DNA sequence: TTTGGTGCAAAACCTTTGCATTAGG
DNA sequence: CCTAATGCAAAGGTTTTGCACCAAA
């Protein structure tokens, strides 16, 4: 029992969910993704969407975000640690890095003796396109 | 109809909720606060706790936070914009400031043409006391 | 064939709302 | 008195779970 067999199966539903995540440039809720799939004629249950997203999130293949209000949002992202500049209106997101923020967080936590430190940083705003639409 | 009368009444329930917020040094959920009140023998309905917290939050008298998972958390805080270093185990929070983070967020948003920018920054970790308890 | 995946319906949860009653000013 | 505040119960909405059936390997 050492050969860690993923036993992860490739199904039509998972491929469909993954495909939508590849094509969308913003954060979407599980229900959004489910609606998109239905519009396309793909028949995937909402339960499966939730379960697939959980799996992808656990595997670190997608980013999960929680806005100040509302539900969980998901998005396929590049590898590595980064943060997001998210449009409040359309959900479009830009990946941003902030080395200074990382070190600042580490320093602050260390100063107070906190261990196992992690952090969340999200920037919200209205993107140029949405601002233009008035 | 110009003298903006707050019409805000001081009730036993609101005082009780406010008192608990003053005495706790960590973030608590509405249900936590409700439980604490009941333990004390104070009889306050969960609905009232929720409504009182909403009011205090709208008035800017308490900070609302959303952890990566779980429900809304509330805490009485000092005035002004600041962020938190929160213990994942006991909820204790330290208010921290990061001028560099503020300007960084502004700059990043401006570079991408985003307007009406706001941001959230939370640092999570295990506080010294909780770490000692192993 | 074997075992993980799927999907429906139902359960769990947290939070909000409707409405009659209570009580602050 | 007048009207905001309270609290119970019920509604709302999202996410999870139980279970029988289906399909990938």
PDB file of C-alpha atoms (C1' of nucleotides) in Angstrom:
ATOM      1  CA  UNK A   1       0.000   0.000   0.000  1.00  0.00           C
ATOM      2  CA  UNK A   2       2.563   2.470  -1.013  1.00  0.00           C
ATOM      3  CA  UNK A   3       1.893   3.015  -4.705  1.00  0.00           C
ATOM      4  CA  UNK A   4      -0.534   5.841  -4.189  1.00  0.00           C
ATOM      5  CA  UNK A   5      -2.993   5.091  -6.970  1.00  0.00           C
ATOM      6  CA  UNK A   6      -5.130   8.154  -7.517  1.00  0.00           C
ATOM      7  CA  UNK A   7      -8.050   6.043  -8.685  1.00  0.00           C
ATOM      8  CA  UNK A   8      -9.232   9.252 -10.251  1.00  0.00           C
ATOM      9  CA  UNK A   9     -11.471   8.600 -13.186  1.00  0.00           C
ATOM     10  CA  UNK A  10     -11.882  10.777 -16.208  1.00  0.00           C
ATOM     11  CA  UNK A  11     -15.547  11.238 -16.850  1.00  0.00           C
ATOM     12  CA  UNK A  12     -17.506  13.284 -19.325  1.00  0.00           C
ATOM     13  CA  UNK A  13     -18.874  15.452 -16.533  1.00  0.00           C
ATOM     14  CA  UNK A  14     -15.492  16.295 -15.071  1.00  0.00           C
ATOM     15  CA  UNK A  15     -14.129  17.127 -18.457  1.00  0.00           C
ATOM     16  CA  UNK A  16     -17.068  19.417 -19.072  1.00  0.00           C
ATOM     17  CA  UNK A  17     -16.624  21.265 -15.789  1.00  0.00           C
ATOM     18  CA  UNK A  18     -12.914  21.560 -16.371  1.00  0.00           C
ATOM     19  CA  UNK A  19     -13.511  22.872 -19.880  1.00  0.00           C
ATOM     20  CA  UNK A  20     -15.772  25.640 -18.667  1.00  0.00           C
ATOM     21  CA  UNK A  21     -13.206  26.620 -16.070  1.00  0.00           C
ATOM     22  CA  UNK A  22     -10.611  26.870 -18.817  1.00  0.00           C
ATOM     23  CA  UNK A  23     -12.747  29.122 -20.941  1.00  0.00           C
ATOM     24  CA  UNK A  24     -13.989  31.553 -18.331  1.00  0.00           C
ATOM     25  CA  UNK A  25     -11.716  34.370 -17.297  1.00  0.00           C
ATOM     26  CA  UNK A  26     -13.557  35.314 -14.150  1.00  0.00           C
ATOM     27  CA  UNK A  27     -14.568  33.728 -10.882  1.00  0.00           C
ATOM     28  CA  UNK A  28     -17.803  31.767 -10.997  1.00  0.00           C
ATOM     29  CA  UNK A  29     -19.978  30.125  -8.414  1.00  0.00           C
ATOM     30  CA  UNK A  30     -20.864  26.457  -8.576  1.00  0.00           C
ATOM     31  CA  UNK A  31     -24.344  27.423  -9.648  1.00  0.00           C
ATOM     32  CA  UNK A  32     -23.027  29.715 -12.385  1.00  0.00           C
ATOM     33  CA  UNK A  33     -20.941  26.911 -13.799  1.00  0.00           C
ATOM     34  CA  UNK A  34     -23.873  24.552 -13.601  1.00  0.00           C
ATOM     35  CA  UNK A  35     -26.042  27.018 -15.509  1.00  0.00           C
ATOM     36  CA  UNK A  36     -23.395  27.444 -18.209  1.00  0.00           C
ATOM     37  CA  UNK A  37     -23.164  23.705 -18.639  1.00  0.00           C
ATOM     38  CA  UNK A  38     -26.904  23.375 -19.007  1.00  0.00           C
ATOM     39  CA  UNK A  39     -27.000  26.158 -21.592  1.00  0.00           C
ATOM     40  CA  UNK A  40     -24.505  24.212 -23.620  1.00  0.00           C
ATOM     41  CA  UNK A  41     -26.675  21.173 -23.485  1.00  0.00           C
ATOM     42  CA  UNK A  42     -24.205  19.343 -21.286  1.00  0.00           C
ATOM     43  CA  UNK A  43     -26.097  17.346 -18.743  1.00  0.00           C
ATOM     44  CA  UNK A  44     -24.271  17.584 -15.444  1.00  0.00           C
ATOM     45  CA  UNK A  45     -25.902  17.521 -12.045  1.00  0.00           C
ATOM     46  CA  UNK A  46     -25.349  20.347  -9.604  1.00  0.00           C
ATOM     47  CA  UNK A  47     -24.107  17.832  -7.067  1.00  0.00           C
ATOM     48  CA  UNK A  48     -21.419  16.687  -9.453  1.00  0.00           C
ATOM     49  CA  UNK A  49     -20.340  20.254 -10.101  1.00  0.00           C
ATOM     50  CA  UNK A  50     -19.873  20.775  -6.376  1.00  0.00           C
ATOM     51  CA  UNK A  51     -17.988  17.539  -5.958  1.00  0.00           C
ATOM     52  CA  UNK A  52     -15.779  18.169  -8.950  1.00  0.00           C
ATOM     53  CA  UNK A  53     -14.905  21.642  -7.727  1.00  0.00           C
ATOM     54  CA  UNK A  54     -14.036  20.316  -4.297  1.00  0.00           C
ATOM     55  CA  UNK A  55     -11.737  17.792  -5.882  1.00  0.00           C
ATOM     56  CA  UNK A  56     -10.011  20.340  -8.075  1.00  0.00           C
ATOM     57  CA  UNK A  57      -9.635  22.702  -5.150  1.00  0.00           C
ATOM     58  CA  UNK A  58      -8.147  19.995  -2.946  1.00  0.00           C
ATOM     59  CA  UNK A  59      -5.719  19.173  -5.708  1.00  0.00           C
ATOM     60  CA  UNK A  60      -4.768  22.812  -5.893  1.00  0.00           C
ATOM     61  CA  UNK A  61      -5.803  23.032  -9.520  1.00  0.00           C
ATOM     62  CA  UNK A  62      -8.245  25.864  -9.007  1.00  0.00           C
ATOM     63  CA  UNK A  63      -8.458  28.836  -6.703  1.00  0.00           C
ATOM     64  CA  UNK A  64     -11.349  29.283  -4.322  1.00  0.00           C
ATOM     65  CA  UNK A  65     -12.422  32.728  -3.256  1.00  0.00           C
ATOM     66  CA  UNK A  66     -14.985  34.125  -0.877  1.00  0.00           C
ATOM     67  CA  UNK A  67     -16.336  37.583  -1.509  1.00  0.00           C
ATOM     68  CA  UNK A  68     -17.456  39.737   1.432  1.00  0.00           C
ATOM     69  CA  UNK A  69     -20.924  38.456   0.748  1.00  0.00           C
ATOM     70  CA  UNK A  70     -22.305  35.740  -1.419  1.00  0.00           C
ATOM     71  CA  UNK A  71     -21.148  32.236  -2.123  1.00  0.00           C
ATOM     72  CA  UNK A  72     -17.930  30.456  -2.977  1.00  0.00           C
ATOM     73  CA  UNK A  73     -16.301  31.370  -6.284  1.00  0.00           C
ATOM     74  CA  UNK A  74     -13.926  29.257  -8.340  1.00  0.00           C
ATOM     75  CA  UNK A  75     -11.417  29.919 -11.088  1.00  0.00           C
ATOM     76  CA  UNK A  76      -8.654  28.066 -12.889  1.00  0.00           C
ATOM     77  CA  UNK A  77      -5.421  29.849 -12.144  1.00  0.00           C
ATOM     78  CA  UNK A  78      -1.749  29.676 -12.836  1.00  0.00           C
ATOM     79  CA  UNK A  79       0.420  27.719 -10.484  1.00  0.00           C
ATOM     80  CA  UNK A  80       1.944  29.238  -7.421  1.00  0.00           C
ATOM     81  CA  UNK A  81       0.914  31.667  -4.766  1.00  0.00           C
ATOM     82  CA  UNK A  82      -0.746  34.838  -5.969  1.00  0.00           C
ATOM     83  CA  UNK A  83      -3.664  37.130  -5.296  1.00  0.00           C
ATOM     84  CA  UNK A  84      -6.496  38.637  -7.313  1.00  0.00           C
ATOM     85  CA  UNK A  85      -7.821  41.907  -8.554  1.00  0.00           C
ATOM     86  CA  UNK A  86     -11.466  41.066  -9.120  1.00  0.00           C
ATOM     87  CA  UNK A  87     -14.232  42.981 -10.865  1.00  0.00           C
ATOM     88  CA  UNK A  88     -17.240  43.274  -8.614  1.00  0.00           C
ATOM     89  CA  UNK A  89     -19.504  43.476 -11.616  1.00  0.00           C
ATOM     90  CA  UNK A  90     -18.429  40.766 -14.068  1.00  0.00           C
ATOM     91  CA  UNK A  91     -16.125  38.661 -11.944  1.00  0.00           C
ATOM     92  CA  UNK A  92     -13.181  39.020 -14.288  1.00  0.00           C
ATOM     93  CA  UNK A  93      -9.961  38.595 -12.377  1.00  0.00           C
ATOM     94  CA  UNK A  94      -6.362  39.601 -12.852  1.00  0.00           C
ATOM     95  CA  UNK A  95      -3.720  37.604 -11.059  1.00  0.00           C
ATOM     96  CA  UNK A  96      -1.358  39.825  -9.172  1.00  0.00           C
ATOM     97  CA  UNK A  97       1.731  39.279  -7.112  1.00  0.00           C
ATOM     98  CA  UNK A  98       2.917  41.239  -4.153  1.00  0.00           C
ATOM     99  CA  UNK A  99       6.216  40.127  -2.711  1.00  0.00           C
ATOM    100  CA  UNK A 100       6.088  43.046  -0.299  1.00  0.00           C
ATOM    101  CA  UNK A 101       2.730  41.865   1.031  1.00  0.00           C
ATOM    102  CA  UNK A 102       4.029  38.377   1.603  1.00  0.00           C
ATOM    103  CA  UNK A 103       6.993  39.502   3.640  1.00  0.00           C
ATOM    104  CA  UNK A 104       4.897  42.034   5.512  1.00  0.00           C
ATOM    105  CA  UNK A 105       2.447  39.320   6.557  1.00  0.00           C
ATOM    106  CA  UNK A 106       5.266  37.060   7.670  1.00  0.00           C
ATOM    107  CA  UNK A 107       6.891  39.810   9.667  1.00  0.00           C
ATOM    108  CA  UNK A 108       3.699  40.919  11.401  1.00  0.00           C
ATOM    109  CA  UNK A 109       2.818  37.351  12.350  1.00  0.00           C
ATOM    110  CA  UNK A 110       6.299  36.650  13.645  1.00  0.00           C
ATOM    111  CA  UNK A 111       6.297  39.778  15.755  1.00  0.00           C
ATOM    112  CA  UNK A 112       3.219  38.487  17.597  1.00  0.00           C
ATOM    113  CA  UNK A 113       4.481  34.944  17.855  1.00  0.00           C
ATOM    114  CA  UNK A 114       1.916  33.398  15.544  1.00  0.00           C
ATOM    115  CA  UNK A 115       2.785  30.122  13.861  1.00  0.00           C
ATOM    116  CA  UNK A 116       1.546  28.301  10.756  1.00  0.00           C
ATOM    117  CA  UNK A 117       0.766  31.556   9.075  1.00  0.00           C
ATOM    118  CA  UNK A 118      -1.322  31.959   5.958  1.00  0.00           C
ATOM    119  CA  UNK A 119      -3.124  34.930   4.539  1.00  0.00           C
ATOM    120  CA  UNK A 120      -5.744  36.089   2.097  1.00  0.00           C
ATOM    121  CA  UNK A 121      -5.609  39.243   0.032  1.00  0.00           C
ATOM    122  CA  UNK A 122      -8.266  40.259  -2.449  1.00  0.00           C
ATOM    123  CA  UNK A 123      -8.669  43.536  -4.245  1.00  0.00           C
ATOM    124  CA  UNK A 124     -12.124  44.427  -5.563  1.00  0.00           C
ATOM    125  CA  UNK A 125     -13.082  47.093  -8.032  1.00  0.00           C
ATOM    126  CA  UNK A 126     -14.886  47.853 -11.272  1.00  0.00           C
ATOM    127  CA  UNK A 127     -12.983  46.856 -14.380  1.00  0.00           C
ATOM    128  CA  UNK A 128     -12.627  49.274 -17.335  1.00  0.00           C
ATOM    129  CA  UNK A 129     -15.170  47.420 -19.485  1.00  0.00           C
ATOM    130  CA  UNK A 130     -17.840  47.408 -16.806  1.00  0.00           C
ATOM    131  CA  UNK A 131     -17.128  51.029 -15.945  1.00  0.00           C
ATOM    132  CA  UNK A 132     -17.596  51.929 -19.615  1.00  0.00           C
ATOM    133  CA  UNK A 133     -20.996  50.249 -19.682  1.00  0.00           C
ATOM    134  CA  UNK A 134     -21.784  52.812 -17.038  1.00  0.00           C
TER     135      UNK A 134
ATOM    136  CA  UNK B   1     -38.310  66.192   8.527  1.00  0.00           C
ATOM    137  CA  UNK B   2     -34.740  67.316   8.564  1.00  0.00           C
ATOM    138  CA  UNK B   3     -33.658  66.703  12.110  1.00  0.00           C
ATOM    139  CA  UNK B   4     -32.372  63.228  11.444  1.00  0.00           C
ATOM    140  CA  UNK B   5     -33.595  61.504  14.563  1.00  0.00           C
ATOM    141  CA  UNK B   6     -31.841  58.148  14.853  1.00  0.00           C
ATOM    142  CA  UNK B   7     -34.850  56.670  16.587  1.00  0.00           C
ATOM    143  CA  UNK B   8     -32.380  54.153  17.915  1.00  0.00           C
ATOM    144  CA  UNK B   9     -33.577  52.665  21.125  1.00  0.00           C
ATOM    145  CA  UNK B  10     -31.433  51.351  23.909  1.00  0.00           C
ATOM    146  CA  UNK B  11     -32.738  47.982  24.906  1.00  0.00           C
ATOM    147  CA  UNK B  12     -31.568  45.386  27.354  1.00  0.00           C
ATOM    148  CA  UNK B  13     -30.814  43.009  24.490  1.00  0.00           C
ATOM    149  CA  UNK B  14     -28.639  45.430  22.572  1.00  0.00           C
ATOM    150  CA  UNK B  15     -26.719  46.334  25.665  1.00  0.00           C
ATOM    151  CA  UNK B  16     -26.132  42.679  26.358  1.00  0.00           C
ATOM    152  CA  UNK B  17     -24.837  41.976  22.866  1.00  0.00           C
ATOM    153  CA  UNK B  18     -22.664  45.045  22.960  1.00  0.00           C
ATOM    154  CA  UNK B  19     -21.300  44.046  26.350  1.00  0.00           C
ATOM    155  CA  UNK B  20     -20.237  40.646  25.112  1.00  0.00           C
ATOM    156  CA  UNK B  21     -18.526  42.244  22.137  1.00  0.00           C
ATOM    157  CA  UNK B  22     -16.620  44.491  24.494  1.00  0.00           C
ATOM    158  CA  UNK B  23     -15.424  41.612  26.604  1.00  0.00           C
ATOM    159  CA  UNK B  24     -14.356  39.192  23.911  1.00  0.00           C
ATOM    160  CA  UNK B  25     -11.004  39.720  22.322  1.00  0.00           C
ATOM    161  CA  UNK B  26     -11.586  37.483  19.360  1.00  0.00           C
ATOM    162  CA  UNK B  27     -13.932  37.223  16.419  1.00  0.00           C
ATOM    163  CA  UNK B  28     -17.182  35.425  17.133  1.00  0.00           C
ATOM    164  CA  UNK B  29     -20.055  34.252  15.036  1.00  0.00           C
ATOM    165  CA  UNK B  30     -23.603  35.359  15.702  1.00  0.00           C
ATOM    166  CA  UNK B  31     -24.346  31.920  17.045  1.00  0.00           C
ATOM    167  CA  UNK B  32     -21.320  32.024  19.356  1.00  0.00           C
ATOM    168  CA  UNK B  33     -22.473  35.311  20.808  1.00  0.00           C
ATOM    169  CA  UNK B  34     -25.973  33.968  21.208  1.00  0.00           C
ATOM    170  CA  UNK B  35     -24.648  30.945  23.083  1.00  0.00           C
ATOM    171  CA  UNK B  36     -22.543  33.127  25.376  1.00  0.00           C
ATOM    172  CA  UNK B  37     -25.571  35.242  26.194  1.00  0.00           C
ATOM    173  CA  UNK B  38     -27.631  32.204  27.025  1.00  0.00           C
ATOM    174  CA  UNK B  39     -24.911  30.847  29.278  1.00  0.00           C
ATOM    175  CA  UNK B  40     -25.030  34.069  31.192  1.00  0.00           C
ATOM    176  CA  UNK B  41     -28.706  33.726  31.658  1.00  0.00           C
ATOM    177  CA  UNK B  42     -29.399  36.689  29.398  1.00  0.00           C
ATOM    178  CA  UNK B  43     -32.425  35.948  27.317  1.00  0.00           C
ATOM    179  CA  UNK B  44     -31.825  37.262  23.836  1.00  0.00           C
ATOM    180  CA  UNK B  45     -33.215  35.715  20.681  1.00  0.00           C
ATOM    181  CA  UNK B  46     -30.905  34.644  17.907  1.00  0.00           C
ATOM    182  CA  UNK B  47     -32.811  36.882  15.523  1.00  0.00           C
ATOM    183  CA  UNK B  48     -32.090  39.878  17.690  1.00  0.00           C
ATOM    184  CA  UNK B  49     -28.416  39.016  17.808  1.00  0.00           C
ATOM    185  CA  UNK B  50     -28.316  38.976  14.022  1.00  0.00           C
ATOM    186  CA  UNK B  51     -30.204  42.248  13.735  1.00  0.00           C
ATOM    187  CA  UNK B  52     -28.113  43.953  16.358  1.00  0.00           C
ATOM    188  CA  UNK B  53     -24.909  42.870  14.653  1.00  0.00           C
ATOM    189  CA  UNK B  54     -26.161  44.132  11.311  1.00  0.00           C
ATOM    190  CA  UNK B  55     -26.917  47.464  12.865  1.00  0.00           C
ATOM    191  CA  UNK B  56     -23.544  47.756  14.543  1.00  0.00           C
ATOM    192  CA  UNK B  57     -21.810  46.730  11.344  1.00  0.00           C
ATOM    193  CA  UNK B  58     -23.729  49.290   9.290  1.00  0.00           C
ATOM    194  CA  UNK B  59     -22.803  51.924  11.832  1.00  0.00           C
ATOM    195  CA  UNK B  60     -19.181  50.915  11.474  1.00  0.00           C
ATOM    196  CA  UNK B  61     -18.940  50.066  15.139  1.00  0.00           C
ATOM    197  CA  UNK B  62     -17.827  46.495  14.615  1.00  0.00           C
ATOM    198  CA  UNK B  63     -15.762  44.691  12.020  1.00  0.00           C
ATOM    199  CA  UNK B  64     -17.169  41.837   9.995  1.00  0.00           C
ATOM    200  CA  UNK B  65     -14.904  39.117   8.710  1.00  0.00           C
ATOM    201  CA  UNK B  66     -15.305  36.049   6.588  1.00  0.00           C
ATOM    202  CA  UNK B  67     -12.907  33.179   7.086  1.00  0.00           C
ATOM    203  CA  UNK B  68     -12.037  30.905   4.151  1.00  0.00           C
ATOM    204  CA  UNK B  69     -14.740  28.611   5.415  1.00  0.00           C
ATOM    205  CA  UNK B  70     -17.467  28.967   7.937  1.00  0.00           C
ATOM    206  CA  UNK B  71     -19.801  31.797   8.780  1.00  0.00           C
ATOM    207  CA  UNK B  72     -19.595  35.516   9.385  1.00  0.00           C
ATOM    208  CA  UNK B  73     -17.500  36.649  12.343  1.00  0.00           C
ATOM    209  CA  UNK B  74     -17.826  39.882  14.299  1.00  0.00           C
ATOM    210  CA  UNK B  75     -15.629  41.857  16.623  1.00  0.00           C
ATOM    211  CA  UNK B  76     -15.571  45.272  18.237  1.00  0.00           C
ATOM    212  CA  UNK B  77     -12.618  47.166  16.844  1.00  0.00           C
ATOM    213  CA  UNK B  78     -10.881  50.476  17.009  1.00  0.00           C
ATOM    214  CA  UNK B  79     -11.858  53.146  14.563  1.00  0.00           C
ATOM    215  CA  UNK B  80     -10.281  53.467  11.181  1.00  0.00           C
ATOM    216  CA  UNK B  81      -9.101  51.160   8.460  1.00  0.00           C
ATOM    217  CA  UNK B  82      -6.992  48.245   9.587  1.00  0.00           C
ATOM    218  CA  UNK B  83      -6.547  44.525   9.124  1.00  0.00           C
ATOM    219  CA  UNK B  84      -6.306  41.508  11.378  1.00  0.00           C
ATOM    220  CA  UNK B  85      -3.961  38.822  12.498  1.00  0.00           C
ATOM    221  CA  UNK B  86      -6.376  36.119  13.618  1.00  0.00           C
ATOM    222  CA  UNK B  87      -5.815  32.926  15.563  1.00  0.00           C
ATOM    223  CA  UNK B  88      -7.355  30.008  13.722  1.00  0.00           C
ATOM    224  CA  UNK B  89      -7.855  28.163  16.972  1.00  0.00           C
ATOM    225  CA  UNK B  90      -9.306  30.625  19.483  1.00  0.00           C
ATOM    226  CA  UNK B  91     -10.285  33.505  17.254  1.00  0.00           C
ATOM    227  CA  UNK B  92      -8.218  36.048  19.128  1.00  0.00           C
ATOM    228  CA  UNK B  93      -7.305  38.912  16.849  1.00  0.00           C
ATOM    229  CA  UNK B  94      -4.625  41.548  16.735  1.00  0.00           C
ATOM    230  CA  UNK B  95      -5.313  44.695  14.781  1.00  0.00           C
ATOM    231  CA  UNK B  96      -2.533  45.478  12.385  1.00  0.00           C
ATOM    232  CA  UNK B  97      -1.815  48.252   9.968  1.00  0.00           C
ATOM    233  CA  UNK B  98       0.004  48.075   6.699  1.00  0.00           C
ATOM    234  CA  UNK B  99       0.418  51.358   4.891  1.00  0.00           C
ATOM    235  CA  UNK B 100       2.521  49.603   2.295  1.00  0.00           C
ATOM    236  CA  UNK B 101      -0.296  47.174   1.572  1.00  0.00           C
ATOM    237  CA  UNK B 102      -2.786  49.978   1.093  1.00  0.00           C
ATOM    238  CA  UNK B 103      -0.678  51.803  -1.425  1.00  0.00           C
ATOM    239  CA  UNK B 104       0.244  48.584  -3.180  1.00  0.00           C
ATOM    240  CA  UNK B 105      -3.443  47.706  -3.636  1.00  0.00           C
ATOM    241  CA  UNK B 106      -4.168  51.176  -4.990  1.00  0.00           C
ATOM    242  CA  UNK B 107      -1.299  51.025  -7.394  1.00  0.00           C
ATOM    243  CA  UNK B 108      -2.137  47.581  -8.731  1.00  0.00           C
ATOM    244  CA  UNK B 109      -5.769  48.521  -9.266  1.00  0.00           C
ATOM    245  CA  UNK B 110      -4.866  51.767 -10.995  1.00  0.00           C
ATOM    246  CA  UNK B 111      -2.451  50.009 -13.311  1.00  0.00           C
ATOM    247  CA  UNK B 112      -5.294  47.837 -14.573  1.00  0.00           C
ATOM    248  CA  UNK B 113      -7.790  50.671 -14.745  1.00  0.00           C
ATOM    249  CA  UNK B 114     -10.046  49.409 -11.972  1.00  0.00           C
ATOM    250  CA  UNK B 115     -12.227  51.950 -10.174  1.00  0.00           C
ATOM    251  CA  UNK B 116     -13.964  52.059  -6.807  1.00  0.00           C
ATOM    252  CA  UNK B 117     -11.307  49.908  -5.272  1.00  0.00           C
ATOM    253  CA  UNK B 118     -11.531  48.187  -1.932  1.00  0.00           C
ATOM    254  CA  UNK B 119      -9.623  45.278  -0.507  1.00  0.00           C
ATOM    255  CA  UNK B 120      -9.534  42.657   2.184  1.00  0.00           C
ATOM    256  CA  UNK B 121      -6.443  41.375   3.936  1.00  0.00           C
ATOM    257  CA  UNK B 122      -6.492  38.793   6.683  1.00  0.00           C
ATOM    258  CA  UNK B 123      -3.595  36.940   8.233  1.00  0.00           C
ATOM    259  CA  UNK B 124      -4.310  33.620   9.933  1.00  0.00           C
ATOM    260  CA  UNK B 125      -2.127  31.655  12.262  1.00  0.00           C
ATOM    261  CA  UNK B 126      -1.878  29.943  15.625  1.00  0.00           C
ATOM    262  CA  UNK B 127      -1.371  32.326  18.531  1.00  0.00           C
ATOM    263  CA  UNK B 128       1.303  31.648  21.178  1.00  0.00           C
ATOM    264  CA  UNK B 129      -1.241  30.546  23.800  1.00  0.00           C
ATOM    265  CA  UNK B 130      -2.909  28.037  21.514  1.00  0.00           C
ATOM    266  CA  UNK B 131       0.435  26.791  20.249  1.00  0.00           C
ATOM    267  CA  UNK B 132       1.525  26.198  23.868  1.00  0.00           C
ATOM    268  CA  UNK B 133      -1.558  24.098  24.531  1.00  0.00           C
ATOM    269  CA  UNK B 134      -0.096  21.969  21.770  1.00  0.00           C
TER     270      UNK B 134
ATOM    271  C1'  DT C   1     -16.111  -7.153 -12.807  1.00  0.00           C
ATOM    272  C1'  DT C   2     -14.923  -3.843  -9.611  1.00  0.00           C
ATOM    273  C1'  DT C   3     -15.262   0.354  -7.627  1.00  0.00           C
ATOM    274  C1'  DG C   4     -15.424   5.189  -8.127  1.00  0.00           C
ATOM    275  C1'  DG C   5     -18.785   8.553 -10.159  1.00  0.00           C
ATOM    276  C1'  DT C   6     -23.408  10.399 -10.873  1.00  0.00           C
ATOM    277  C1'  DG C   7     -27.762  12.441  -9.773  1.00  0.00           C
ATOM    278  C1'  DC C   8     -32.019  12.859  -7.557  1.00  0.00           C
ATOM    279  C1'  DA C   9     -34.212  13.963  -3.400  1.00  0.00           C
ATOM    280  C1'  DA C  10     -33.741  15.063   1.200  1.00  0.00           C
ATOM    281  C1'  DA C  11     -31.072  16.859   4.972  1.00  0.00           C
ATOM    282  C1'  DA C  12     -28.161  20.432   7.123  1.00  0.00           C
ATOM    283  C1'  DC C  13     -26.914  24.997   7.942  1.00  0.00           C
ATOM    284  C1'  DC C  14     -26.768  29.751   8.384  1.00  0.00           C
ATOM    285  C1'  DT C  15     -29.293  33.881   7.762  1.00  0.00           C
ATOM    286  C1'  DT C  16     -33.398  36.552   6.733  1.00  0.00           C
ATOM    287  C1'  DT C  17     -38.293  37.674   6.933  1.00  0.00           C
ATOM    288  C1'  DG C  18     -43.432  37.841   8.434  1.00  0.00           C
ATOM    289  C1'  DC C  19     -46.162  39.016  12.065  1.00  0.00           C
ATOM    290  C1'  DA C  20     -48.171  39.528  16.534  1.00  0.00           C
ATOM    291  C1'  DT C  21     -46.496  41.135  21.051  1.00  0.00           C
ATOM    292  C1'  DT C  22     -43.610  43.902  24.128  1.00  0.00           C
ATOM    293  C1'  DA C  23     -41.590  47.903  25.861  1.00  0.00           C
ATOM    294  C1'  DG C  24     -38.585  52.237  25.254  1.00  0.00           C
ATOM    295  C1'  DG C  25     -39.170  57.395  24.856  1.00  0.00           C
TER     296       DG C  25
ATOM    297  C1'  DC D   1     -49.388  56.733  23.130  1.00  0.00           C
ATOM    298  C1'  DC D   2     -46.527  55.655  19.262  1.00  0.00           C
ATOM    299  C1'  DT D   3     -43.540  53.015  17.051  1.00  0.00           C
ATOM    300  C1'  DA D   4     -39.149  50.654  17.156  1.00  0.00           C
ATOM    301  C1'  DA D   5     -37.575  46.263  18.899  1.00  0.00           C
ATOM    302  C1'  DT D   6     -38.203  41.490  20.005  1.00  0.00           C
ATOM    303  C1'  DG D   7     -38.812  36.609  19.197  1.00  0.00           C
ATOM    304  C1'  DC D   8     -40.910  32.734  17.482  1.00  0.00           C
ATOM    305  C1'  DA D   9     -41.735  30.130  13.504  1.00  0.00           C
ATOM    306  C1'  DA D  10     -41.327  29.736   8.770  1.00  0.00           C
ATOM    307  C1'  DA D  11     -39.070  30.838   4.544  1.00  0.00           C
ATOM    308  C1'  DG D  12     -34.803  31.290   1.586  1.00  0.00           C
ATOM    309  C1'  DG D  13     -30.669  29.911  -0.387  1.00  0.00           C
ATOM    310  C1'  DT D  14     -26.401  27.412  -0.698  1.00  0.00           C
ATOM    311  C1'  DT D  15     -23.856  23.301   0.132  1.00  0.00           C
ATOM    312  C1'  DT D  16     -23.724  18.446   1.743  1.00  0.00           C
ATOM    313  C1'  DT D  17     -25.246  13.682   2.204  1.00  0.00           C
ATOM    314  C1'  DG D  18     -27.810   9.036   1.526  1.00  0.00           C
ATOM    315  C1'  DC D  19     -28.536   5.742  -1.693  1.00  0.00           C
ATOM    316  C1'  DA D  20     -29.532   3.229  -5.901  1.00  0.00           C
ATOM    317  C1'  DC D  21     -27.857   3.150 -10.508  1.00  0.00           C
ATOM    318  C1'  DC D  22     -24.216   3.832 -14.097  1.00  0.00           C
ATOM    319  C1'  DA D  23     -19.918   3.487 -16.337  1.00  0.00           C
ATOM    320  C1'  DA D  24     -14.647   3.897 -16.559  1.00  0.00           C
ATOM    321  C1'  DA D  25     -10.630   0.830 -16.262  1.00  0.00           C
TER     322       DA D  25
END
